[in-house]
Coordinates of C-alpha atoms in Angstrom, one line a residue:
M1 CA 0.0 0.0 0.0
S2 CA 1.3 3.5 -0.9
N3 CA 2.3 5.7 2.0
P4 CA 0.4 9.0 1.8
L5 CA 2.8 10.9 4.0
I6 CA 5.8 10.0 1.8
M7 CA 3.8 10.8 -1.4
K8 CA 2.9 14.2 0.0
L9 CA 6.3 15.2 1.4
E10 CA 8.0 14.3 -1.9
Y11 CA 6.5 17.6 -3.1
G12 CA 8.3 19.5 -0.3
A13 CA 11.8 18.1 -0.7
R14 CA 13.8 15.5 -2.6
L15 CA 13.7 12.7 -0.1
T16 CA 16.4 10.0 -0.1
N17 CA 15.6 6.3 0.2
E18 CA 16.8 6.5 3.8
D19 CA 14.3 9.3 4.4
R20 CA 11.5 7.3 2.9
A21 CA 12.4 4.3 5.1
V22 CA 12.3 6.5 8.2
L23 CA 8.9 7.9 7.3
Q24 CA 7.6 4.4 6.5
D25 CA 8.7 3.2 9.9
L26 CA 7.1 6.3 11.5
T27 CA 3.7 5.4 10.1
R28 CA 3.8 1.7 10.8
R29 CA 1.6 1.7 14.0
T30 CA -1.9 3.1 13.4
R31 CA -5.1 3.3 15.3
R32 CA -8.7 3.8 14.3
V33 CA -10.7 6.8 15.4
A34 CA -14.5 6.2 15.5
R35 CA -17.1 8.5 13.9
R36 CA -17.9 11.7 15.8
M37 CA -14.8 11.4 18.0
D38 CA -12.2 14.0 18.8
I39 CA -8.6 13.3 18.1
S40 CA -7.5 16.4 20.1
P41 CA -10.3 18.3 21.9
E42 CA -10.0 22.0 22.6
G43 CA -8.3 22.6 26.0
E44 CA -6.3 19.4 25.9
R45 CA -2.6 19.6 26.7
P46 CA -1.1 18.0 23.6
E47 CA 1.7 15.4 23.9
N48 CA 1.6 13.7 20.5
V49 CA 1.5 14.8 16.9
H50 CA -1.3 13.2 14.9
L51 CA -1.1 12.1 11.3
V52 CA -4.1 11.1 9.1
V53 CA -3.3 8.0 7.0
E54 CA -6.9 7.0 6.0
G55 CA -10.2 8.9 5.9
F56 CA -10.9 12.5 6.8
A57 CA -10.6 14.7 9.9
C58 CA -11.1 18.4 10.4
R59 CA -10.2 21.4 12.5
Y60 CA -13.2 23.0 14.1
K61 CA -14.4 25.4 16.8
T62 CA -17.8 25.1 18.6
L63 CA -19.6 28.2 19.9
N64 CA -21.4 28.4 23.2
D65 CA -24.8 27.9 21.4
G66 CA -23.6 24.7 19.7
R67 CA -22.8 26.1 16.3
R68 CA -19.7 24.7 14.7
Q69 CA -17.2 26.2 12.2
I70 CA -14.9 23.8 10.3
M71 CA -11.7 25.6 9.5
A72 CA -9.9 22.8 7.6
F73 CA -10.4 19.3 6.2
L74 CA -7.5 17.0 6.8
V75 CA -6.8 14.2 4.3
P76 CA -4.4 11.2 4.3
G77 CA -0.8 12.5 4.5
D78 CA -1.8 15.5 6.6
F79 CA -0.5 16.2 10.1
C80 CA -3.3 17.4 12.3
D81 CA -1.1 19.4 14.6
L82 CA 2.6 19.3 13.6
H83 CA 3.7 22.1 16.0
V84 CA 0.9 22.0 18.5
A85 CA 3.0 20.2 21.2
I86 CA 4.8 23.5 21.7
L87 CA 1.5 25.0 23.1
G88 CA 0.2 24.7 26.6
E89 CA -3.2 23.6 25.4
M90 CA -5.3 23.2 22.3
D91 CA -7.2 26.4 21.1
H92 CA -9.4 24.4 18.8
S93 CA -10.6 20.8 18.3
I94 CA -9.5 18.2 15.8
G95 CA -12.0 15.5 15.2
T96 CA -13.7 13.3 12.7
S97 CA -17.4 13.0 11.9
W98 CA -16.6 10.2 9.5
G99 CA -14.0 8.0 11.1
C100 CA -10.4 7.9 10.2
T101 CA -7.1 6.1 10.8
I102 CA -4.3 8.0 12.4
V103 CA -0.7 7.7 13.7
D104 CA 0.2 9.1 17.1
I105 CA 3.8 10.4 17.0
P106 CA 5.5 11.5 20.2
R107 CA 6.8 15.1 20.0
S108 CA 10.3 13.7 20.8
V109 CA 10.3 11.8 17.5
I110 CA 9.4 15.0 15.6
E111 CA 12.2 16.8 17.4
H112 CA 14.7 14.1 16.5
L113 CA 13.6 14.2 12.9
T114 CA 14.1 18.0 12.7
A115 CA 17.5 17.7 14.3
H116 CA 18.9 14.9 12.1
R117 CA 16.9 14.7 8.9
P118 CA 17.3 18.0 6.9
R119 CA 15.3 16.9 3.9
I120 CA 12.4 15.7 6.0
T121 CA 12.7 19.0 8.0
R122 CA 12.4 21.0 4.8
A123 CA 9.4 18.9 3.8
L124 CA 7.7 19.5 7.1
W125 CA 8.3 23.3 6.8
W126 CA 6.8 23.1 3.4
A127 CA 3.7 21.2 4.7
T128 CA 3.2 23.9 7.3
L129 CA 3.4 26.7 4.7
V130 CA 0.8 24.8 2.6
D131 CA -1.5 24.7 5.6
E132 CA -1.2 28.4 6.0
G133 CA -1.8 29.0 2.3
T134 CA -4.9 26.8 2.4
L135 CA -6.3 28.8 5.3
R136 CA -5.8 32.0 3.4
A137 CA -7.6 30.5 0.4
W138 CA -10.5 29.5 2.7
L139 CA -10.7 33.1 4.1
V140 CA -10.9 34.6 0.6
N141 CA -13.6 32.1 -0.3
M142 CA -15.8 32.9 2.7
G143 CA -15.2 36.6 2.4
Q144 CA -15.5 37.2 -1.3
R145 CA -17.1 34.3 -3.2
E146 CA -20.7 33.2 -3.6
A147 CA -21.7 29.9 -2.0
D148 CA -21.7 28.0 -5.3
Q149 CA -18.2 29.2 -6.1
Q150 CA -17.1 28.4 -2.6
M151 CA -18.4 24.8 -2.9
A152 CA -16.8 24.4 -6.3
H153 CA -13.5 25.7 -5.0
L154 CA -13.5 23.3 -2.1
V155 CA -14.2 20.4 -4.4
C156 CA -11.3 21.4 -6.7
E157 CA -9.0 21.7 -3.7
L158 CA -9.9 18.3 -2.4
L159 CA -9.5 16.8 -5.8
V160 CA -5.9 18.1 -6.1
R161 CA -5.0 17.2 -2.5
L162 CA -6.3 13.7 -2.8
R163 CA -4.7 13.2 -6.2
V164 CA -1.3 13.9 -4.6
V165 CA -1.8 10.9 -2.3
G166 CA -3.2 8.6 -4.9
L167 CA -6.9 8.7 -3.8
V168 CA -8.5 10.0 -7.0
N169 CA -9.8 7.7 -9.7
E170 CA -10.9 9.3 -13.0
D171 CA -11.7 12.6 -11.3
S172 CA -13.8 11.1 -8.6
F173 CA -13.1 10.4 -4.9
E174 CA -14.6 9.2 -1.7
F175 CA -16.6 12.0 0.0
P176 CA -18.2 10.9 3.3
M177 CA -19.2 14.3 4.5
T178 CA -22.9 15.3 5.0
Q179 CA -24.5 18.5 3.8
Y180 CA -24.4 19.7 7.4
D181 CA -20.6 19.2 7.4
L182 CA -20.3 21.3 4.3
A183 CA -22.5 23.9 5.8
D184 CA -20.2 24.1 8.8
A185 CA -17.2 24.5 6.5
L186 CA -18.7 27.1 4.2
G187 CA -20.5 29.1 6.8
I188 CA -24.0 28.7 5.3
S189 CA -27.1 26.8 6.2
G190 CA -27.8 23.1 5.4
V191 CA -30.7 24.2 3.2
H192 CA -28.5 26.5 1.3
V193 CA -25.9 23.7 0.8
N194 CA -28.6 21.5 -0.7
R195 CA -29.6 24.3 -3.2
V196 CA -26.0 24.9 -4.2
L197 CA -25.4 21.2 -4.8
Q198 CA -28.5 20.9 -6.9
D199 CA -27.5 23.9 -8.9
L200 CA -24.0 22.6 -9.5
R201 CA -25.4 19.2 -10.5
G202 CA -27.9 20.9 -12.8
R203 CA -25.0 22.7 -14.6
G204 CA -23.2 19.4 -15.1
L205 CA -20.3 20.5 -12.8
L206 CA -20.4 17.7 -10.2
E207 CA -22.2 14.5 -9.2
W208 CA -22.5 13.2 -5.6
R209 CA -23.8 9.8 -5.0
S210 CA -23.1 6.8 -2.7
K211 CA -20.6 8.9 -0.7
R212 CA -18.5 9.5 -3.8
L213 CA -18.0 12.8 -5.6
C214 CA -17.5 12.7 -9.4
I215 CA -16.5 15.7 -11.5
P216 CA -17.6 15.3 -15.2
N217 CA -15.4 18.1 -16.5
T218 CA -12.6 19.2 -14.2
A219 CA -11.5 22.2 -16.4
R220 CA -15.1 23.6 -16.4
L221 CA -15.4 23.2 -12.6
M222 CA -12.0 24.9 -12.0
D223 CA -12.9 27.7 -14.3
F224 CA -16.2 28.3 -12.6
A225 CA -14.6 28.2 -9.1
E226 CA -11.7 30.5 -10.3
F227 CA -9.5 27.8 -8.8
N228 CA -5.7 28.2 -9.0
P229 CA -3.8 25.5 -7.1
K230 CA -0.7 27.6 -6.6
Y231 CA -1.5 28.0 -2.8
L232 CA -0.9 24.2 -2.5
H233 CA 2.7 24.7 -3.7
L234 CA 3.1 21.6 -5.7
N235 CA 6.0 22.9 -7.8
P236 CA 9.3 22.2 -6.0
R237 CA 12.1 24.8 -6.1
D238 CA 14.9 24.0 -8.5
D239 CA 17.5 24.8 -5.8
D240 CA 16.3 22.3 -3.3
E241 CA 19.1 19.8 -3.9
R242 CA 21.9 22.4 -3.7
S243 CA 20.6 24.1 -0.6
L244 CA 20.4 20.9 1.4
S245 CA 23.9 19.7 0.2
G246 CA 25.5 23.1 1.0
T247 CA 26.7 23.6 -2.6
S248 CA 26.2 26.7 -4.7

């Protein structure tokens, strides 16, 4: 089985075979998180870094009246909280409404990697910067795009991110979210989500059935969403090899 962490981090640095072996060993021991369970609840003192290797998780905040805002979807190959062990406590929750498989990595292991594995360290920096770029893209979507464009943009983003880790088949992928999950991510009502999905389906831009999302014409959907994947930073720098080897 392909390792989603290795597949993703290959975009952040030119990993060696030894680097890949280290990452493969790092992800060997997994555990299953049940549906509607938190991986790291808000207020917890974090001791481990969590990595998603199968399924979906999300970052979210819940208001006093029970309303929830999803701030990020986490897919296989994503760290939930790479640097969170530095903090005294979690300021948001990481959970899964859909169930997922994760790896618990002690922070001491991450510290060892960053001290002794420069290529992996570079790739981890890259992953953190991609997370920040993705958050900026979500802020622009919520602030400036209509709901149908927001939805289309999110679908395009997930398509690209899941393709990176080998989980897209003919422009379709598993999509276990409910309309209420999407509402919490886009900041609109569940009724509005239903109308948006019906509209996009009517335009021939997407199909969603049996918990699988299919995109009939990716170019059309990306054009409609004004989607530009540059914030996912999938084009490595040409000077990566030289900078890590210390040559000029």
